[in-house]
Amino acid sequence: MTTDRFTEIQRELTSRADPEAARAQEKNYGIPADHVYGVPMREMKKLAADIGTDHALAEKLWDTGNYESRTIAAFIADPVETSIDVMDRWCRDSDSWALVDTLCFR
């Protein structure tokens, strides 16, 4: 089930890709454009709300290295299942303040 949801989410994100928005995120916010689709935060939040909590899926999404996938991972990860080791790894992997903020607030 998680693999199907993963594929569906990746397909959804790529279908919403906006290269111009990705370049703008890099220019305006320092989010590296080489790992960004340019999907607005409101759309990522809606996708995450539709998914709910799914820690295994969050791990798969995080491992993509993609900004939007990682943002959704932060929204859907289960705090009870998020170990200190996972948080340390996710913090080390974060390449922008935007991901760090999302992880801290979620």
PDB file of C-alpha atoms in Angstrom:
ATOM      1  CA  MET A   1       0.000   0.000   0.000  1.00  0.00           C
ATOM      2  CA  THR A   2       2.772   2.478   0.891  1.00  0.00           C
ATOM      3  CA  THR A   3       4.512   1.882  -2.452  1.00  0.00           C
ATOM      4  CA  ASP A   4       1.299   2.682  -4.342  1.00  0.00           C
ATOM      5  CA  ARG A   5       0.763   5.834  -2.286  1.00  0.00           C
ATOM      6  CA  PHE A   6       4.393   6.821  -2.778  1.00  0.00           C
ATOM      7  CA  THR A   7       4.105   6.459  -6.553  1.00  0.00           C
ATOM      8  CA  GLU A   8       0.820   8.355  -6.550  1.00  0.00           C
ATOM      9  CA  ILE A   9       2.280  11.247  -4.541  1.00  0.00           C
ATOM     10  CA  GLN A  10       5.388  11.465  -6.720  1.00  0.00           C
ATOM     11  CA  ARG A  11       3.203  11.463  -9.822  1.00  0.00           C
ATOM     12  CA  GLU A  12       1.001  14.169  -8.315  1.00  0.00           C
ATOM     13  CA  LEU A  13       3.987  16.357  -7.433  1.00  0.00           C
ATOM     14  CA  THR A  14       5.596  16.028 -10.849  1.00  0.00           C
ATOM     15  CA  SER A  15       2.290  16.827 -12.559  1.00  0.00           C
ATOM     16  CA  ARG A  16       2.145  20.078 -10.546  1.00  0.00           C
ATOM     17  CA  ALA A  17       5.768  20.966 -11.257  1.00  0.00           C
ATOM     18  CA  ASP A  18       6.439  24.600 -12.113  1.00  0.00           C
ATOM     19  CA  PRO A  19      10.094  25.158 -13.052  1.00  0.00           C
ATOM     20  CA  GLU A  20       9.654  28.940 -12.940  1.00  0.00           C
ATOM     21  CA  ALA A  21       8.349  28.711  -9.359  1.00  0.00           C
ATOM     22  CA  ALA A  22      11.262  26.425  -8.460  1.00  0.00           C
ATOM     23  CA  ARG A  23      13.757  29.001  -9.760  1.00  0.00           C
ATOM     24  CA  ALA A  24      11.913  31.736  -7.849  1.00  0.00           C
ATOM     25  CA  GLN A  25      12.117  29.698  -4.627  1.00  0.00           C
ATOM     26  CA  GLU A  26      15.855  29.430  -5.065  1.00  0.00           C
ATOM     27  CA  LYS A  27      16.287  33.121  -5.849  1.00  0.00           C
ATOM     28  CA  ASN A  28      13.934  34.441  -3.156  1.00  0.00           C
ATOM     29  CA  TYR A  29      14.298  31.869  -0.384  1.00  0.00           C
ATOM     30  CA  GLY A  30      17.543  29.990  -1.009  1.00  0.00           C
ATOM     31  CA  ILE A  31      15.810  26.641  -1.575  1.00  0.00           C
ATOM     32  CA  PRO A  32      18.077  24.766  -4.036  1.00  0.00           C
ATOM     33  CA  ALA A  33      16.136  24.509  -7.316  1.00  0.00           C
ATOM     34  CA  ASP A  34      17.801  21.265  -8.408  1.00  0.00           C
ATOM     35  CA  HIS A  35      15.627  19.330  -5.920  1.00  0.00           C
ATOM     36  CA  VAL A  36      12.407  21.372  -6.180  1.00  0.00           C
ATOM     37  CA  TYR A  37       9.294  20.933  -8.312  1.00  0.00           C
ATOM     38  CA  GLY A  38       7.872  24.372  -7.486  1.00  0.00           C
ATOM     39  CA  VAL A  39       4.648  23.142  -5.884  1.00  0.00           C
ATOM     40  CA  PRO A  40       3.024  25.740  -3.583  1.00  0.00           C
ATOM     41  CA  MET A  41       2.938  25.051   0.154  1.00  0.00           C
ATOM     42  CA  ARG A  42      -0.881  25.116   0.227  1.00  0.00           C
ATOM     43  CA  GLU A  43      -0.938  22.195  -2.234  1.00  0.00           C
ATOM     44  CA  MET A  44       1.637  20.238  -0.234  1.00  0.00           C
ATOM     45  CA  LYS A  45      -0.408  20.787   2.931  1.00  0.00           C
ATOM     46  CA  LYS A  46      -3.554  19.535   1.166  1.00  0.00           C
ATOM     47  CA  LEU A  47      -1.773  16.411  -0.090  1.00  0.00           C
ATOM     48  CA  ALA A  48      -0.443  15.758   3.420  1.00  0.00           C
ATOM     49  CA  ALA A  49      -3.894  16.259   4.970  1.00  0.00           C
ATOM     50  CA  ASP A  50      -5.362  13.778   2.485  1.00  0.00           C
ATOM     51  CA  ILE A  51      -2.694  11.223   3.446  1.00  0.00           C
ATOM     52  CA  GLY A  52      -2.867  11.596   7.221  1.00  0.00           C
ATOM     53  CA  THR A  53      -0.206  10.021   9.424  1.00  0.00           C
ATOM     54  CA  ASP A  54       1.920   7.408   7.678  1.00  0.00           C
ATOM     55  CA  HIS A  55       5.431   7.092   9.052  1.00  0.00           C
ATOM     56  CA  ALA A  56       6.659   4.441   6.595  1.00  0.00           C
ATOM     57  CA  LEU A  57       5.537   6.620   3.695  1.00  0.00           C
ATOM     58  CA  ALA A  58       7.206   9.651   5.295  1.00  0.00           C
ATOM     59  CA  GLU A  59      10.521   7.779   5.365  1.00  0.00           C
ATOM     60  CA  LYS A  60      10.215   6.878   1.669  1.00  0.00           C
ATOM     61  CA  LEU A  61       9.309  10.435   0.733  1.00  0.00           C
ATOM     62  CA  TRP A  62      12.221  11.829   2.729  1.00  0.00           C
ATOM     63  CA  ASP A  63      14.667   9.529   0.969  1.00  0.00           C
ATOM     64  CA  THR A  64      13.847  11.095  -2.430  1.00  0.00           C
ATOM     65  CA  GLY A  65      15.846  14.219  -1.572  1.00  0.00           C
ATOM     66  CA  ASN A  66      13.110  16.332  -3.154  1.00  0.00           C
ATOM     67  CA  TYR A  67      11.973  19.452  -1.257  1.00  0.00           C
ATOM     68  CA  GLU A  68       8.232  18.879  -1.717  1.00  0.00           C
ATOM     69  CA  SER A  69       8.459  15.183  -0.864  1.00  0.00           C
ATOM     70  CA  ARG A  70      10.451  15.982   2.251  1.00  0.00           C
ATOM     71  CA  THR A  71       8.017  18.703   3.263  1.00  0.00           C
ATOM     72  CA  ILE A  72       5.107  16.263   2.985  1.00  0.00           C
ATOM     73  CA  ALA A  73       7.176  13.719   4.937  1.00  0.00           C
ATOM     74  CA  ALA A  74       7.474  16.223   7.780  1.00  0.00           C
ATOM     75  CA  PHE A  75       3.699  16.691   7.790  1.00  0.00           C
ATOM     76  CA  ILE A  76       2.793  12.984   7.787  1.00  0.00           C
ATOM     77  CA  ALA A  77       5.531  11.484   9.993  1.00  0.00           C
ATOM     78  CA  ASP A  78       4.302   9.970  13.234  1.00  0.00           C
ATOM     79  CA  PRO A  79       5.984  11.775  16.156  1.00  0.00           C
ATOM     80  CA  VAL A  80       5.792   8.600  18.250  1.00  0.00           C
ATOM     81  CA  GLU A  81       7.689   6.645  15.589  1.00  0.00           C
ATOM     82  CA  THR A  82      10.181   9.428  14.848  1.00  0.00           C
ATOM     83  CA  SER A  83      13.280   8.416  16.758  1.00  0.00           C
ATOM     84  CA  ILE A  84      16.131  10.701  17.706  1.00  0.00           C
ATOM     85  CA  ASP A  85      18.243   8.965  15.049  1.00  0.00           C
ATOM     86  CA  VAL A  86      15.639   9.756  12.373  1.00  0.00           C
ATOM     87  CA  MET A  87      15.442  13.397  13.452  1.00  0.00           C
ATOM     88  CA  ASP A  88      19.226  13.701  13.503  1.00  0.00           C
ATOM     89  CA  ARG A  89      19.417  12.247   9.987  1.00  0.00           C
ATOM     90  CA  TRP A  90      16.621  14.471   8.694  1.00  0.00           C
ATOM     91  CA  CYS A  91      18.305  17.546  10.177  1.00  0.00           C
ATOM     92  CA  ARG A  92      21.632  16.609   8.570  1.00  0.00           C
ATOM     93  CA  ASP A  93      19.877  16.008   5.245  1.00  0.00           C
ATOM     94  CA  SER A  94      18.082  19.367   5.249  1.00  0.00           C
ATOM     95  CA  ASP A  95      19.491  21.722   2.655  1.00  0.00           C
ATOM     96  CA  SER A  96      17.346  24.778   3.372  1.00  0.00           C
ATOM     97  CA  TRP A  97      15.906  26.755   6.236  1.00  0.00           C
ATOM     98  CA  ALA A  98      12.431  25.949   4.851  1.00  0.00           C
ATOM     99  CA  LEU A  99      12.823  22.237   5.595  1.00  0.00           C
ATOM    100  CA  VAL A 100      14.306  22.912   9.021  1.00  0.00           C
ATOM    101  CA  ASP A 101      11.386  25.226   9.870  1.00  0.00           C
ATOM    102  CA  THR A 102       8.850  22.664   8.716  1.00  0.00           C
ATOM    103  CA  LEU A 103      10.515  19.913  10.751  1.00  0.00           C
ATOM    104  CA  CYS A 104      10.663  22.105  13.842  1.00  0.00           C
ATOM    105  CA  PHE A 105       7.058  23.258  13.620  1.00  0.00           C
ATOM    106  CA  ARG A 106       5.649  19.834  12.779  1.00  0.00           C
TER     107      ARG A 106
END
